[in-house]
Short mmCIF file of C-alpha atoms in Angstrom, two decimals:
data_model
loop_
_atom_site.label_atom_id
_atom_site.label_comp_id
_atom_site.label_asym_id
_atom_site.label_seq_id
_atom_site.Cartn_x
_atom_site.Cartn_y
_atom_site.Cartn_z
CA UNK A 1 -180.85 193.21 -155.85
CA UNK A 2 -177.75 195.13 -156.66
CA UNK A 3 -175.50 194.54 -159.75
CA UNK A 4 -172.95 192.95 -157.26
CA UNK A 5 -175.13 190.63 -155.47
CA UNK A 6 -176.57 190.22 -159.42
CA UNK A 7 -173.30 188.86 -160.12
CA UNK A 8 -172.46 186.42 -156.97
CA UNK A 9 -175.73 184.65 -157.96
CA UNK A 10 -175.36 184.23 -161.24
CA UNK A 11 -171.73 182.68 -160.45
CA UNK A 12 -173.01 180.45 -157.99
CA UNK A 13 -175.99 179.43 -160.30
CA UNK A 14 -173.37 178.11 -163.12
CA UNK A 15 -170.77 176.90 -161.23
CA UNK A 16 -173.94 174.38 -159.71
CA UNK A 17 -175.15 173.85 -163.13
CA UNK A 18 -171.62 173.21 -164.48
CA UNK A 19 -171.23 170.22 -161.65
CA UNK A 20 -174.84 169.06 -161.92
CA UNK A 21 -174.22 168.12 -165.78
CA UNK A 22 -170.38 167.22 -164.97
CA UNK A 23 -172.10 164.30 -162.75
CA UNK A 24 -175.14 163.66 -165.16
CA UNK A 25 -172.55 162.79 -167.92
CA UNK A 26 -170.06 160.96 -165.74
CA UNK A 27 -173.31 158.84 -164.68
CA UNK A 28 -174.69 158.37 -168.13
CA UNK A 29 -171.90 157.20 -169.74
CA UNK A 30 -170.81 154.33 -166.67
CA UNK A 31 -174.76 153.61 -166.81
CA UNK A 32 -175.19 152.63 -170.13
CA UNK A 33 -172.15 152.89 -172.75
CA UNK A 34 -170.26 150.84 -169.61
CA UNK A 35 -172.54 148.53 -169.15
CA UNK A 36 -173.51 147.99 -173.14
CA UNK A 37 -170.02 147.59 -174.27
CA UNK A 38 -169.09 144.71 -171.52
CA UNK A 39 -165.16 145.00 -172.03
CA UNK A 40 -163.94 141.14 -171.87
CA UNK A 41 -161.96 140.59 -169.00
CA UNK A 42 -159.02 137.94 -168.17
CA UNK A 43 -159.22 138.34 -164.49
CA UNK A 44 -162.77 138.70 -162.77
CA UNK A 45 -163.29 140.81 -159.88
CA UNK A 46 -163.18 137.17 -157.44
CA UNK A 47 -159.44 135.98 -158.86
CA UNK A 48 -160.79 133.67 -161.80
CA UNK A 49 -159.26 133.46 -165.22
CA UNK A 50 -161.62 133.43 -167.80
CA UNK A 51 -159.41 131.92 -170.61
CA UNK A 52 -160.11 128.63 -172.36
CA UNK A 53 -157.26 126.09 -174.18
CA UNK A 54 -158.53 124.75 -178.14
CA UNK A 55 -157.31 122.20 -180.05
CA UNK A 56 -154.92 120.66 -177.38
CA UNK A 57 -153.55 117.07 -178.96
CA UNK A 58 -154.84 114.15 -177.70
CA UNK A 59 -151.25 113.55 -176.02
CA UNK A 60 -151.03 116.67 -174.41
CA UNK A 61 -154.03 115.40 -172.79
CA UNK A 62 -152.96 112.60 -171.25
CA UNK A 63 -150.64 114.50 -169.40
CA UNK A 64 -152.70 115.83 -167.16
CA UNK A 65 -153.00 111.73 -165.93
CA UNK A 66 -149.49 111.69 -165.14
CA UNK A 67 -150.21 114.48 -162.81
CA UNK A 68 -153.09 113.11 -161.22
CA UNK A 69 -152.59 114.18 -157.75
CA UNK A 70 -152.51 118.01 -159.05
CA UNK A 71 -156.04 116.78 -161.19
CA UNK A 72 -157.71 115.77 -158.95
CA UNK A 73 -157.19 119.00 -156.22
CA UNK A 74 -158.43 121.02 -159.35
CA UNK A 75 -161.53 119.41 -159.55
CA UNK A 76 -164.55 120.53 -158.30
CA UNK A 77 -166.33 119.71 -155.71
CA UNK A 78 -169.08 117.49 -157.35
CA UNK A 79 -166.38 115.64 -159.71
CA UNK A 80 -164.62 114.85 -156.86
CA UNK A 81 -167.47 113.39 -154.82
CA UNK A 82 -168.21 111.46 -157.65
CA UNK A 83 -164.72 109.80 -157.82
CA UNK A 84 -164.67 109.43 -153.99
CA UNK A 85 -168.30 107.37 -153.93
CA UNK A 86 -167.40 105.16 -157.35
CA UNK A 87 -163.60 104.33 -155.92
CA UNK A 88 -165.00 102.77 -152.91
CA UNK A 89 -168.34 101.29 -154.40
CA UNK A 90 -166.09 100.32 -157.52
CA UNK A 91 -163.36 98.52 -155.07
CA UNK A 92 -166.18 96.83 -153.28
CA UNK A 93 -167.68 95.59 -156.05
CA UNK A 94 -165.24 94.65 -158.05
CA UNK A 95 -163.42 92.41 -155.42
CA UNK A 96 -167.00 90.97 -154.53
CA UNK A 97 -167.11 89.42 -157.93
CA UNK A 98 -163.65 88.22 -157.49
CA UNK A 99 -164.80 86.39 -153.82
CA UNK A 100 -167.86 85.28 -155.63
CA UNK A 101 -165.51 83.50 -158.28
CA UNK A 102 -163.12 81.90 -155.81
CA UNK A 103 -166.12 80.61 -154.15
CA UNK A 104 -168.11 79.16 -157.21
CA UNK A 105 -164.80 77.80 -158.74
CA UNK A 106 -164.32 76.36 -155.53
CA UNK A 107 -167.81 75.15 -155.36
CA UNK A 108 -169.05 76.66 -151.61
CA UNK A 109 -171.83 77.77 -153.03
CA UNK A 110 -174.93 76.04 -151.47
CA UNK A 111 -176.27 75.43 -155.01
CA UNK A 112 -173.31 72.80 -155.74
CA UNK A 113 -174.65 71.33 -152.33
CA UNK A 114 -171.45 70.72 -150.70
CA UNK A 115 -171.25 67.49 -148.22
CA UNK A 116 -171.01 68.10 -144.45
CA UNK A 117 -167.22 67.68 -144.19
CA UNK A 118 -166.43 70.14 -147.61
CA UNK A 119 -164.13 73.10 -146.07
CA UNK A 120 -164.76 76.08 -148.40
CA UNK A 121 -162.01 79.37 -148.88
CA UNK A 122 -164.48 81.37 -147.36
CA UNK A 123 -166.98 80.92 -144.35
CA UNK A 124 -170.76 81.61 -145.03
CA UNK A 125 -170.84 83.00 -148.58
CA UNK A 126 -174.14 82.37 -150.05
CA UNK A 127 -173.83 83.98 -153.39
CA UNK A 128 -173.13 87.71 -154.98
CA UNK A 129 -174.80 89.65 -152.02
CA UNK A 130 -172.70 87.64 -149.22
CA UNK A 131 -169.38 88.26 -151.58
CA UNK A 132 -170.13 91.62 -151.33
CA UNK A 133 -170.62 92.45 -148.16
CA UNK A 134 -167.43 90.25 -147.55
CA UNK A 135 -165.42 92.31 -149.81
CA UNK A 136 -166.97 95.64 -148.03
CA UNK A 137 -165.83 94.38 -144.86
CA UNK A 138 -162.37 93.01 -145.70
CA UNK A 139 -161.36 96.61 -147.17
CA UNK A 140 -162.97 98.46 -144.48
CA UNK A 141 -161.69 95.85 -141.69
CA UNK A 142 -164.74 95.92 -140.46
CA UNK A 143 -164.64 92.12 -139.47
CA UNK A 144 -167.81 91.11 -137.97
CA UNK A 145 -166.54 87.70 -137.30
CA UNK A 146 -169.46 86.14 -139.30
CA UNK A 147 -167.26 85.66 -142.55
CA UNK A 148 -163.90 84.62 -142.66
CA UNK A 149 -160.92 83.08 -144.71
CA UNK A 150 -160.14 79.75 -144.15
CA UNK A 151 -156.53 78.33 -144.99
CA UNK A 152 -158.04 75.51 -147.20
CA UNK A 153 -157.40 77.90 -150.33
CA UNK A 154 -153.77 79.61 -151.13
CA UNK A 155 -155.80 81.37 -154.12
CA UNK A 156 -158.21 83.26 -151.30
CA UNK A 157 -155.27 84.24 -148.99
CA UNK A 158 -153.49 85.88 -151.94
CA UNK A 159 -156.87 87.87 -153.00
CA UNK A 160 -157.43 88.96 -148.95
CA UNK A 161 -153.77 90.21 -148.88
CA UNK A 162 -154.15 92.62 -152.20
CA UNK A 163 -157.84 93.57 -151.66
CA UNK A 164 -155.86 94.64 -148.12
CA UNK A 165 -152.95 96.60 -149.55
CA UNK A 166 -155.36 98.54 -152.26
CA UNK A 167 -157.69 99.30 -150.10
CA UNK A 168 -154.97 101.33 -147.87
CA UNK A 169 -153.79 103.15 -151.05
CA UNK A 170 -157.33 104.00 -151.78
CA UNK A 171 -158.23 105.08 -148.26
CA UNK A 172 -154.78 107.36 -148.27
CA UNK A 173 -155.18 108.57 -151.71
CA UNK A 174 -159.30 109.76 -151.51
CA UNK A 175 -158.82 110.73 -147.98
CA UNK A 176 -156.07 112.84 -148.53
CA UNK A 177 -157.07 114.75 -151.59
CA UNK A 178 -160.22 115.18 -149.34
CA UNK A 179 -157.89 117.11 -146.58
CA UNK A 180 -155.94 119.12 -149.64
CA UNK A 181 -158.48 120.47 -151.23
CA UNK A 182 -160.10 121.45 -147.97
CA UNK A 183 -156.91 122.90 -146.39
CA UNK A 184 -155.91 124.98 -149.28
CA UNK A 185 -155.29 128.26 -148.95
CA UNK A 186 -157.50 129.13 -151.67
CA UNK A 187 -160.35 129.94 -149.18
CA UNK A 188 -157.98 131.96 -147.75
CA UNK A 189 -158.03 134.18 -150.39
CA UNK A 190 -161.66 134.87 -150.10
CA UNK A 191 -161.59 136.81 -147.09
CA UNK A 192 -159.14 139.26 -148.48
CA UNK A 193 -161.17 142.32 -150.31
CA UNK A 194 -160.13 144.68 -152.76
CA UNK A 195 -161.76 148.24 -153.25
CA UNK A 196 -164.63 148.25 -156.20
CA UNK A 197 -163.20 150.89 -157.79
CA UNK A 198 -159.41 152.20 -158.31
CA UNK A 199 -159.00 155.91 -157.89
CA UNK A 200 -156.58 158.44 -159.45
CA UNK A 201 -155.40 161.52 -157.16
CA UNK A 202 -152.39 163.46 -155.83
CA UNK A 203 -150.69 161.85 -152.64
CA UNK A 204 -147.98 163.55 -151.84
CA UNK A 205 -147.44 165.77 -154.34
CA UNK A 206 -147.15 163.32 -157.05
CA UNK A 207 -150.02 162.01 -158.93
CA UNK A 208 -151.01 158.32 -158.30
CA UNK A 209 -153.25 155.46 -158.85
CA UNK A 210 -154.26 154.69 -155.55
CA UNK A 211 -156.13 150.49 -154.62
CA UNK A 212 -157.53 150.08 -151.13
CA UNK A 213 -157.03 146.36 -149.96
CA UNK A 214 -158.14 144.80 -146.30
CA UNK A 215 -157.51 141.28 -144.58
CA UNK A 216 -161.18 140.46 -143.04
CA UNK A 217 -159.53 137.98 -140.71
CA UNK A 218 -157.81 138.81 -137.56
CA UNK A 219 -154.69 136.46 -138.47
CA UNK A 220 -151.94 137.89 -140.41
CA UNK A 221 -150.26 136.84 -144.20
CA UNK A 222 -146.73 137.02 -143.40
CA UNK A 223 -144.33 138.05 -146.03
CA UNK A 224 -146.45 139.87 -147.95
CA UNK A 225 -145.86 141.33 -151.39
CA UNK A 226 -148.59 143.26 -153.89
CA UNK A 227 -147.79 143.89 -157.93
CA UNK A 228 -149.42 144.55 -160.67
CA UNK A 229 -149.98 143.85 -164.48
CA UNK A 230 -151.27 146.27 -166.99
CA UNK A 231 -152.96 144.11 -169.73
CA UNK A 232 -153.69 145.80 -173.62
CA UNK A 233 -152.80 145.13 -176.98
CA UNK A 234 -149.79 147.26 -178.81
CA UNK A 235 -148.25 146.89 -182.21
CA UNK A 236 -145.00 146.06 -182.47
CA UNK A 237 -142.64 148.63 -184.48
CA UNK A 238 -142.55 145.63 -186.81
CA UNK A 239 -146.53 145.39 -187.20
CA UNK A 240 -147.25 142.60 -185.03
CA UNK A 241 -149.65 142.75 -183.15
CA UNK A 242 -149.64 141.38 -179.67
CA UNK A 243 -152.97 140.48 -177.42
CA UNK A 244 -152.90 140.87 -173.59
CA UNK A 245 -149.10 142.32 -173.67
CA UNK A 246 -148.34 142.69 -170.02
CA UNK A 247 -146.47 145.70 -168.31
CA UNK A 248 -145.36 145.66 -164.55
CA UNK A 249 -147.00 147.95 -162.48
CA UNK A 250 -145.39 149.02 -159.41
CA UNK A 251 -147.04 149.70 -156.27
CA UNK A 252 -146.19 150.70 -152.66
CA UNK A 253 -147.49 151.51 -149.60
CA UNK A 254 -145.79 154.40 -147.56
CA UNK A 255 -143.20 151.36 -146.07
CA UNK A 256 -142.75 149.96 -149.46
CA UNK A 257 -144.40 146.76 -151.30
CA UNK A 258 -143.21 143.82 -149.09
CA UNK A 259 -143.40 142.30 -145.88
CA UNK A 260 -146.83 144.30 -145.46
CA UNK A 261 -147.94 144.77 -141.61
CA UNK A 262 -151.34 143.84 -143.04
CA UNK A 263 -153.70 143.65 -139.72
CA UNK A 264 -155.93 147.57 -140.82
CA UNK A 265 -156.70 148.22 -144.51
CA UNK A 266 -154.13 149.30 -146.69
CA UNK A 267 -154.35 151.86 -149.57
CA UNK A 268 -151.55 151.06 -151.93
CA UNK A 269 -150.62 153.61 -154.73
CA UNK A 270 -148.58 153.87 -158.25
CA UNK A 271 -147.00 156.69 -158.81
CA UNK A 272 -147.62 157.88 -162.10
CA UNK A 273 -144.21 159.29 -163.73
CA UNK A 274 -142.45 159.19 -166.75
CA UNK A 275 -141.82 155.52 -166.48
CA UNK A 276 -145.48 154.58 -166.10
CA UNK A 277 -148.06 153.36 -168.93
CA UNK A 278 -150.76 155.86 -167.35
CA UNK A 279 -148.20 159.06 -167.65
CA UNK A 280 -149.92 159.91 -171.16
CA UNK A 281 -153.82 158.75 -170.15
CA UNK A 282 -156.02 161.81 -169.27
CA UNK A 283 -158.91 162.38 -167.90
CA UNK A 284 -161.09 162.83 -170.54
CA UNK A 285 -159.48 159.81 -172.66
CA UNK A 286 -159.69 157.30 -169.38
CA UNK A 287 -162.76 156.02 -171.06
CA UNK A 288 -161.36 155.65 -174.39
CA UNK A 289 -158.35 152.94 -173.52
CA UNK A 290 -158.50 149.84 -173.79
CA UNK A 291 -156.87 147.94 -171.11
CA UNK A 292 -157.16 146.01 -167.65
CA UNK A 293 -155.46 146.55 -164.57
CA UNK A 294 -154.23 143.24 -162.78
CA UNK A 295 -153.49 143.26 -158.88
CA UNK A 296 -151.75 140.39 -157.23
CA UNK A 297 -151.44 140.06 -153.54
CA UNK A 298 -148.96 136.96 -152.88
CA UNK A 299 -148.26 135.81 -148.78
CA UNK A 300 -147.97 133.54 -146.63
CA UNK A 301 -150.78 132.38 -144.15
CA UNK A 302 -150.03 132.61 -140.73
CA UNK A 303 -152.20 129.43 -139.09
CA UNK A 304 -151.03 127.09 -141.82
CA UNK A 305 -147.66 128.58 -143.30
CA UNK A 306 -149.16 127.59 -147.12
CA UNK A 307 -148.86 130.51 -149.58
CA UNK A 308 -152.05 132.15 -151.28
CA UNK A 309 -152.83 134.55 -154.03
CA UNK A 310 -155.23 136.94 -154.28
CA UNK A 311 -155.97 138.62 -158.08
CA UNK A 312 -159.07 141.15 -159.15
CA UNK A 313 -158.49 143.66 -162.17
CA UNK A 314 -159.66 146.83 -162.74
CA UNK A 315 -160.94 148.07 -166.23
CA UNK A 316 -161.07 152.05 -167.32
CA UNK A 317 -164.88 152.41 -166.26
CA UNK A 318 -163.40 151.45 -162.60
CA UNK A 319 -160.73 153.57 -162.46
CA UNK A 320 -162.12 157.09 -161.52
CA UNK A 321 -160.08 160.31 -162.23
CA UNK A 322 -160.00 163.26 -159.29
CA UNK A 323 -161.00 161.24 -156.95
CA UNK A 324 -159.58 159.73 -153.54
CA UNK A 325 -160.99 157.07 -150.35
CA UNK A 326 -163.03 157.88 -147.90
CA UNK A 327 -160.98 157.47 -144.37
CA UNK A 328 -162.07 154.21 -142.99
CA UNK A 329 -160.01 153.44 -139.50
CA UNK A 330 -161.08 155.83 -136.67
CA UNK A 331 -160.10 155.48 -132.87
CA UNK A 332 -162.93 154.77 -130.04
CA UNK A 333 -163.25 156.31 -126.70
CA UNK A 334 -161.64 153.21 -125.17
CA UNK A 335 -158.66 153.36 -126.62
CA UNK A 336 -159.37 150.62 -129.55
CA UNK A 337 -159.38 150.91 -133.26
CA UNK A 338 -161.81 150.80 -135.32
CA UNK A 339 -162.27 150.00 -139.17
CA UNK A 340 -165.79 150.85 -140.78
CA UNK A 341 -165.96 148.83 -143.79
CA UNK A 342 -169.33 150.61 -144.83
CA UNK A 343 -166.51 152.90 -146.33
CA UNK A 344 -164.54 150.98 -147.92
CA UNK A 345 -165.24 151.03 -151.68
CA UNK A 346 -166.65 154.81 -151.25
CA UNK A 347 -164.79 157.52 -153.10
CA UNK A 348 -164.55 161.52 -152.57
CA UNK A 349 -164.05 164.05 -154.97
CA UNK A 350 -161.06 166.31 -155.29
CA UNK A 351 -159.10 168.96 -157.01
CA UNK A 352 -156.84 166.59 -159.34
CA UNK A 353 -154.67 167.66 -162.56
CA UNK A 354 -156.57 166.24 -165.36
CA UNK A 355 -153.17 164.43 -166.63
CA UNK A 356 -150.02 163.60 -164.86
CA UNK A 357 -148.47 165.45 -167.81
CA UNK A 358 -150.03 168.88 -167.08
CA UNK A 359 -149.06 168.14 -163.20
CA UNK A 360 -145.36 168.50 -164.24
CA UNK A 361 -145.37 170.52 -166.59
CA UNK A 362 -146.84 172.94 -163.92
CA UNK A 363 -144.13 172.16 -161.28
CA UNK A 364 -141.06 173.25 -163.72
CA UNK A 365 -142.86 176.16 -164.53
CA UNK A 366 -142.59 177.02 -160.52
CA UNK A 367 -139.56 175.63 -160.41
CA UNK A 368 -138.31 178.49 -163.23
CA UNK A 369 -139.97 181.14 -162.20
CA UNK A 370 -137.98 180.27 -158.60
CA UNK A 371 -134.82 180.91 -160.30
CA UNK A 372 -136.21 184.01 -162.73
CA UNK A 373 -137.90 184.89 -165.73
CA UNK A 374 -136.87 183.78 -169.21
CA UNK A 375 -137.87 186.77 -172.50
CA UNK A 376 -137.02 185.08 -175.43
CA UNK A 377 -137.51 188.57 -177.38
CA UNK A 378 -135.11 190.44 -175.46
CA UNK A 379 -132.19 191.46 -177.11
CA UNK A 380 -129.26 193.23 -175.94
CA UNK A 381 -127.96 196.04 -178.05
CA UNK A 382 -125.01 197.89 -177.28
CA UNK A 383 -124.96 201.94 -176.49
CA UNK A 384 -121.67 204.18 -177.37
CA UNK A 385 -121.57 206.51 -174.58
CA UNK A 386 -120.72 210.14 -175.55
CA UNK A 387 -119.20 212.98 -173.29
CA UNK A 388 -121.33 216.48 -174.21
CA UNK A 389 -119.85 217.99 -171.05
CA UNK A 390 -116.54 220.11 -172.74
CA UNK A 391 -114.48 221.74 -170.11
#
């Protein structure tokens, strides 16, 4: 082998090594300093806040009572169930003691042993059980003919009219909080999907942070509009200090940030300039901030007009320096698009300015050497000019 050839290899050999323990760090420290230091987040990857109120008053409490339609939608499902079953049972109940009163006041029970000609308030009540089932099928209107109110008692007819009215408002109050909760367009949100990662590359010359986001249903959200909130404390000039200070972030697709024609997956992007919080972050000092990234996608839901939200943050260990999507939508032989969601979260690497600083710094350095070159030693002396030439 010839000192040239010598030479090649030996290039080739540390340029691999270089990128084999380039990758080996990169993987070591998302593997376990990552993973060990668990950075607390305010947003989870699904939308959920993970925040908690202490030491609310006691009054401050009861407000949430005053609001009880808005309580009860936030419930979960199994508190909600719960309510559902104990209103009705509760209702039923509770207005079968009343029926069982009416009737022992009025003394139709057979243990009184009523004479032959005795009309009681209520037709065939035996005792608790038969008040019951009386009560379950006044509310219900049911009306199995069996049981009925007479018009011997005034007292009975006024019990049968408001066991009647509450029983609507309970059937239209359960019932409907039963058709909110399942009609709102919280769901929605789950079947919109945000990339794993965030990835920061140049797109169009400029540096940016760049978000892929895809609607897995085939029906639009109208009026669509996507923002951001960069989350990390800062210290006031003053010395306070302030926790989870928020900063908009601004991001676009190539036709701008609303009304997105959302029917393919969409890569949105931030430009990082002057004006952004990442303009001073580097490559090497991603790791080192301390900060998360909150997306919001707000629209409007085409089938049932309600508006949703969809939220997921990104911390620094997501956010990957020099690197960019993998394409995703590709065209068939028939004519029809097609979008492979197998690469959707996966990232390439590329050439990318290891800060957004160094990227323009290097474009007014083109920029003057365009218009010329600048000495800063050269000085200009001047020269008396002499005539040896005599005539």
């Amino acid at each position: 082998m010839d000192a040239s050839n010598r030479n090649v290899f030996e290039t080739l050999i540390r340029a691999l090594t270089e990128s084999m323990f380039k990758h080996l760090r990169k993987w070591v420290i998302t593997r376990f300093f990552g993973h060990s230091r668990q950075r607390a987040r305010l947003v989870s990857k699904d939308g959920r806040c993970n925040i908690e109120f202490g030491n609310v008053e006691a009054q401050s409490r009861l407000i949430f009572f005053v609001d009880i339609w808005t309580t009860v939608l936030d419930l979960k499902w199994r508190y909600k169930m719960t309510i559902f079953i104990t209103a009705f049972l509760g209702s039923w109940f509770f207005f079968g003691l009343l029926w069982y009163a009416v009737a022992y006041i009025h003394k139709d029970l057979p243990e009184f042993h009523p004479s032959a000609n005795h009309t009681p308030c209520v037709e065939n009540i035996n005792g608790l059980t038969s008040a019951f089932l009386f009560s379950l099928e006044t509310q219900v209107t049911i009306g199995y003919g069996f049981r009925c109110v007479t018009e011997q008692c005034a007292t009975a007819i006024f019990l049968l009219i408001c066991q009647s009215i509450l029983g609507v408002m309970i059937n239209s109050f359960m019932c409907g909080a039963i058709l909110a909760k399942i009609s709102r367009p919280k769901k929605r949100a789950k079947t919109i999907m945000f990339s794993k990662n965030a990835v920061i590359s140049k797109r169009g010359g400029k540096l940016c942070l760049l978000i892929r986001v895809a609607n897995l249903r085939k029906s639009l959200l109208i009026s669509s509009h996507i923002y951001g909130k960069l989350l990390k404390t800062t210290v006031t000039p003053e010395g306070e200090t302030i926790i989870l200070d928020q900063t908009n972030i601004n991001f676009v697709v190539d036709a701008g940030n609303e009304n997105l024609f959302f029917i393919s997956p969409l890569t949105i992007y931030h430009i990082i300039d002057h004006h952004s919080p990442f303009f001073h972050m580097a490559a090497e000092t991603l790791l080192q901030q301390d900060f998360e990234l909150v997306v919001f996608l707000d629209g409007t839901v085409e089938s049932t007009s309600a508006t949703c939200q969809v939220r997921t943050s990104y911390v620094p260990e997501e956010v990957l320096w020099g690197y960019r999507f993998a394409p995703i939508v590709s065209k068939t032989k028939e004519g029809k698009y097609r979008v492979d969601f197998h690469n959707f979260s996966k990232t390439v690497e590329v050439e990318t300015p290891h800060c957004a600083m160094c990227l323009y710094n290097e474009k007014d350095a083109r920029a003057r050497m365009k218009r010329g070159y600048d000495n800063p030693s050269f000085i200009l002396s001047e020269v008396n000019e002499t005539d040896d030439t005599k005539m």
